[in-house]
Amino acid sequence: MAEQQQHILAAAAAAAASTDPGTTTLHKEYTHFSGPASKFPAESEWVKFSIIWNIWKPLMQKYAHDSPTDTDHILHAINTASGSTHVDKRLILAVIMQESSGNIRAHSTIDADGKGNGGLMQAEGSPGAEGQKEVSQAIVDKMVLVGSQALAWFTKTEGGNPYDGLRGYNSGTKIDKGDLSKASAGTPSYVSDVANRLRGWHN
């Protein structure tokens, strides 16, 4: 009986690890990363989604003025978009925090090509909700799906490495894979910033 219980517990632990992979070790200090993707943190250093979500959820509510309903919508949208695009939930969440600090009503912006970028992931073609009191689940789902699809496309286009994909997501397709801190457009530290968020840092 004891041996059977051990097997059951081990199976449960394995199932939990597969649905919430990652480390529990937080790196709260910012480390600047540069160079090729191989110089950036391995995915084994990315913190579990459940941990970083519980860190950032109250920050969204405090600083981005999201309501509890808003953050519930964001969580649902991340889970749904990750399931359909196969982009890691942690990566989606880290990009949301990088792009909008989780502000569901973030201002839309115009990119270097003159195209509008809106929503939680500031993605081209994403709906925005600036000035809206109530934002529906459907709108939030669309915001996160459009951003996740773009992230998946850039990652595939750049050869499958998520860090190369992040550089493309921020800067476009003309990237220097030899140094991801170089950006012809966008934010030079973008990939390093997201990498740090994946390790548990927040600003």
Coordinates of C-alpha atoms in Angstrom, one line a residue:
M1 CA 0.0 0.0 0.0
A2 CA 2.8 2.4 0.9
E3 CA 4.6 1.7 -2.3
Q4 CA 1.4 2.3 -4.3
Q5 CA 0.9 5.6 -2.6
Q6 CA 4.4 6.6 -3.5
H7 CA 3.7 5.8 -7.1
I8 CA 0.5 7.9 -7.0
L9 CA 2.3 10.8 -5.4
A10 CA 5.2 10.6 -7.9
A11 CA 2.7 10.5 -10.8
A12 CA 0.9 13.5 -9.4
A13 CA 4.2 15.4 -9.0
A14 CA 5.2 14.6 -12.6
A15 CA 1.8 15.8 -13.9
A16 CA 2.1 19.0 -12.0
A17 CA 5.6 19.6 -13.3
S18 CA 4.4 19.1 -16.9
T19 CA 1.6 21.6 -16.6
D20 CA 3.7 24.2 -14.6
P21 CA 7.3 23.6 -15.6
G22 CA 10.2 25.7 -14.3
T23 CA 12.3 26.6 -11.4
T24 CA 11.3 28.1 -8.0
T25 CA 14.5 30.1 -7.8
L26 CA 13.9 33.8 -8.2
H27 CA 16.6 36.2 -9.6
K28 CA 15.4 39.5 -8.2
E29 CA 18.4 41.5 -9.4
Y30 CA 18.6 42.6 -13.0
T31 CA 21.4 41.0 -15.1
H32 CA 22.2 42.5 -18.5
F33 CA 22.4 39.8 -21.2
S34 CA 23.8 40.4 -24.7
G35 CA 25.3 38.4 -27.6
P36 CA 23.6 35.4 -29.3
A37 CA 20.7 33.5 -27.9
S38 CA 23.1 30.9 -26.4
K39 CA 24.3 33.7 -23.9
F40 CA 20.8 34.1 -22.5
P41 CA 19.3 32.1 -19.7
A42 CA 18.3 28.5 -20.5
E43 CA 14.6 27.7 -20.2
S44 CA 15.4 25.6 -17.1
E45 CA 16.1 29.0 -15.4
W46 CA 12.6 30.3 -16.2
V47 CA 10.5 30.5 -13.1
K48 CA 7.2 28.5 -12.8
F49 CA 4.2 30.3 -14.3
S50 CA 2.2 30.0 -11.1
I51 CA 5.0 31.8 -9.2
I52 CA 5.5 34.8 -11.6
W53 CA 1.7 35.1 -12.1
N54 CA 1.3 35.4 -8.3
I55 CA 4.0 38.0 -8.2
W56 CA 2.7 40.1 -11.1
K57 CA -1.1 39.8 -10.5
P58 CA -1.2 42.2 -7.5
L59 CA 1.2 44.6 -9.3
M60 CA -1.2 44.7 -12.3
Q61 CA -4.0 45.5 -9.9
K62 CA -2.0 48.1 -7.9
Y63 CA -0.1 50.0 -10.7
A64 CA -2.0 49.2 -13.9
H65 CA -5.4 49.6 -12.1
D66 CA -6.7 46.3 -13.3
S67 CA -9.7 45.0 -11.4
P68 CA -9.8 41.4 -10.2
T69 CA -12.1 40.6 -13.1
D70 CA -9.5 42.1 -15.5
T71 CA -6.7 39.9 -14.2
D72 CA -9.0 36.9 -14.3
H73 CA -9.6 37.7 -18.0
I74 CA -5.8 38.0 -18.6
L75 CA -5.1 34.6 -17.0
H76 CA -7.9 33.0 -19.1
A77 CA -6.5 34.6 -22.2
I78 CA -2.9 33.5 -21.6
N79 CA -4.0 29.9 -21.0
T80 CA -6.2 29.9 -24.1
A81 CA -3.6 31.6 -26.4
S82 CA -0.8 29.3 -25.1
G83 CA -2.9 26.3 -25.9
S84 CA -3.6 27.3 -29.5
T85 CA -0.2 28.8 -30.4
H86 CA 2.0 26.5 -28.3
V87 CA 3.9 29.6 -27.0
D88 CA 5.0 29.1 -23.4
K89 CA 2.6 30.7 -20.9
R90 CA 5.6 32.3 -19.1
L91 CA 6.8 33.9 -22.3
I92 CA 3.4 35.3 -23.0
L93 CA 3.1 36.7 -19.5
A94 CA 6.6 38.2 -19.6
V95 CA 5.9 40.0 -22.9
I96 CA 2.6 41.3 -21.5
M97 CA 4.5 42.8 -18.5
Q98 CA 7.2 44.2 -20.8
E99 CA 4.8 45.8 -23.3
S100 CA 2.0 47.1 -21.1
S101 CA 2.8 46.2 -17.4
G102 CA -0.4 44.2 -17.6
N103 CA -2.5 47.3 -18.2
I104 CA -5.6 46.0 -19.9
R105 CA -6.4 49.6 -21.1
A106 CA -2.9 50.4 -22.3
H107 CA -2.6 53.2 -25.0
S108 CA -2.2 52.0 -28.5
T109 CA 1.1 53.0 -30.2
I110 CA 2.3 53.4 -33.8
D111 CA 5.3 51.4 -34.9
A112 CA 8.2 52.4 -37.3
D113 CA 6.1 51.3 -40.3
G114 CA 3.2 53.6 -39.3
K115 CA 1.0 50.6 -38.2
G116 CA -1.0 50.5 -35.0
N117 CA 0.0 48.3 -32.1
G118 CA -2.5 47.8 -29.3
G119 CA -3.6 45.8 -26.3
L120 CA -1.7 44.0 -23.6
M121 CA 1.0 42.8 -25.9
Q122 CA 1.1 46.0 -28.1
A123 CA 0.8 43.8 -31.2
E124 CA -0.1 44.8 -34.7
G125 CA -3.8 44.1 -35.4
S126 CA -4.7 43.7 -31.7
P127 CA -7.7 45.5 -30.4
G128 CA -7.2 48.1 -27.7
A129 CA -9.4 49.0 -24.8
E130 CA -8.2 52.5 -23.9
G131 CA -10.8 54.4 -22.0
Q132 CA -13.2 51.5 -21.6
K133 CA -14.6 50.9 -18.2
E134 CA -15.6 47.3 -18.8
V135 CA -13.5 45.1 -21.1
S136 CA -14.9 41.8 -22.1
Q137 CA -13.2 38.4 -22.0
A138 CA -13.5 38.2 -25.8
I139 CA -11.5 41.4 -26.3
V140 CA -8.8 40.4 -23.8
D141 CA -8.6 36.9 -25.5
K142 CA -8.2 38.6 -28.9
M143 CA -5.4 40.9 -27.5
V144 CA -3.4 38.0 -26.2
L145 CA -4.1 35.7 -29.1
V146 CA -2.9 38.2 -31.7
G147 CA 0.3 38.9 -29.7
S148 CA 1.0 35.3 -29.1
Q149 CA 0.4 34.5 -32.8
A150 CA 2.9 37.2 -33.7
L151 CA 5.4 35.9 -31.2
A152 CA 5.0 32.3 -32.5
W153 CA 5.5 33.5 -36.1
F154 CA 8.7 35.5 -35.3
T155 CA 10.1 32.6 -33.3
K156 CA 9.4 30.2 -36.2
T157 CA 10.8 32.6 -38.7
E158 CA 14.0 33.1 -36.8
G159 CA 14.7 29.4 -36.4
G160 CA 12.8 28.4 -33.3
N161 CA 14.7 30.1 -30.5
P162 CA 12.4 32.2 -28.3
Y163 CA 15.1 34.8 -27.7
D164 CA 15.6 35.3 -31.5
G165 CA 11.8 35.4 -31.7
L166 CA 11.6 38.2 -29.0
R167 CA 14.1 40.3 -30.9
G168 CA 12.0 39.9 -34.1
Y169 CA 8.8 40.6 -32.2
N170 CA 10.3 43.9 -30.9
S171 CA 12.3 45.0 -33.9
G172 CA 11.0 43.2 -37.1
T173 CA 12.6 40.5 -39.2
K174 CA 16.0 42.2 -39.8
I175 CA 17.8 41.1 -36.6
D176 CA 21.4 40.5 -35.7
K177 CA 21.5 37.0 -34.2
G178 CA 25.1 37.6 -33.1
D179 CA 24.0 40.2 -30.6
L180 CA 20.4 40.4 -29.5
S181 CA 21.0 43.6 -27.7
K182 CA 21.4 45.4 -31.0
A183 CA 18.2 46.7 -32.5
S184 CA 17.7 48.6 -35.8
A185 CA 14.3 49.5 -34.4
G186 CA 12.7 49.0 -31.0
T187 CA 14.3 48.7 -27.6
P188 CA 18.0 47.4 -27.5
S189 CA 17.5 45.9 -24.0
Y190 CA 14.1 44.2 -24.9
V191 CA 15.3 40.6 -25.0
S192 CA 17.4 41.1 -21.9
D193 CA 14.4 42.7 -20.1
V194 CA 12.1 39.8 -21.0
A195 CA 14.8 37.2 -20.0
N196 CA 15.1 38.8 -16.6
R197 CA 11.3 38.8 -16.2
L198 CA 11.3 35.1 -17.0
R199 CA 13.8 34.6 -14.1
G200 CA 11.6 36.5 -11.6
W201 CA 12.8 40.1 -11.9
H202 CA 10.2 42.8 -12.0
N203 CA 10.5 46.6 -12.1

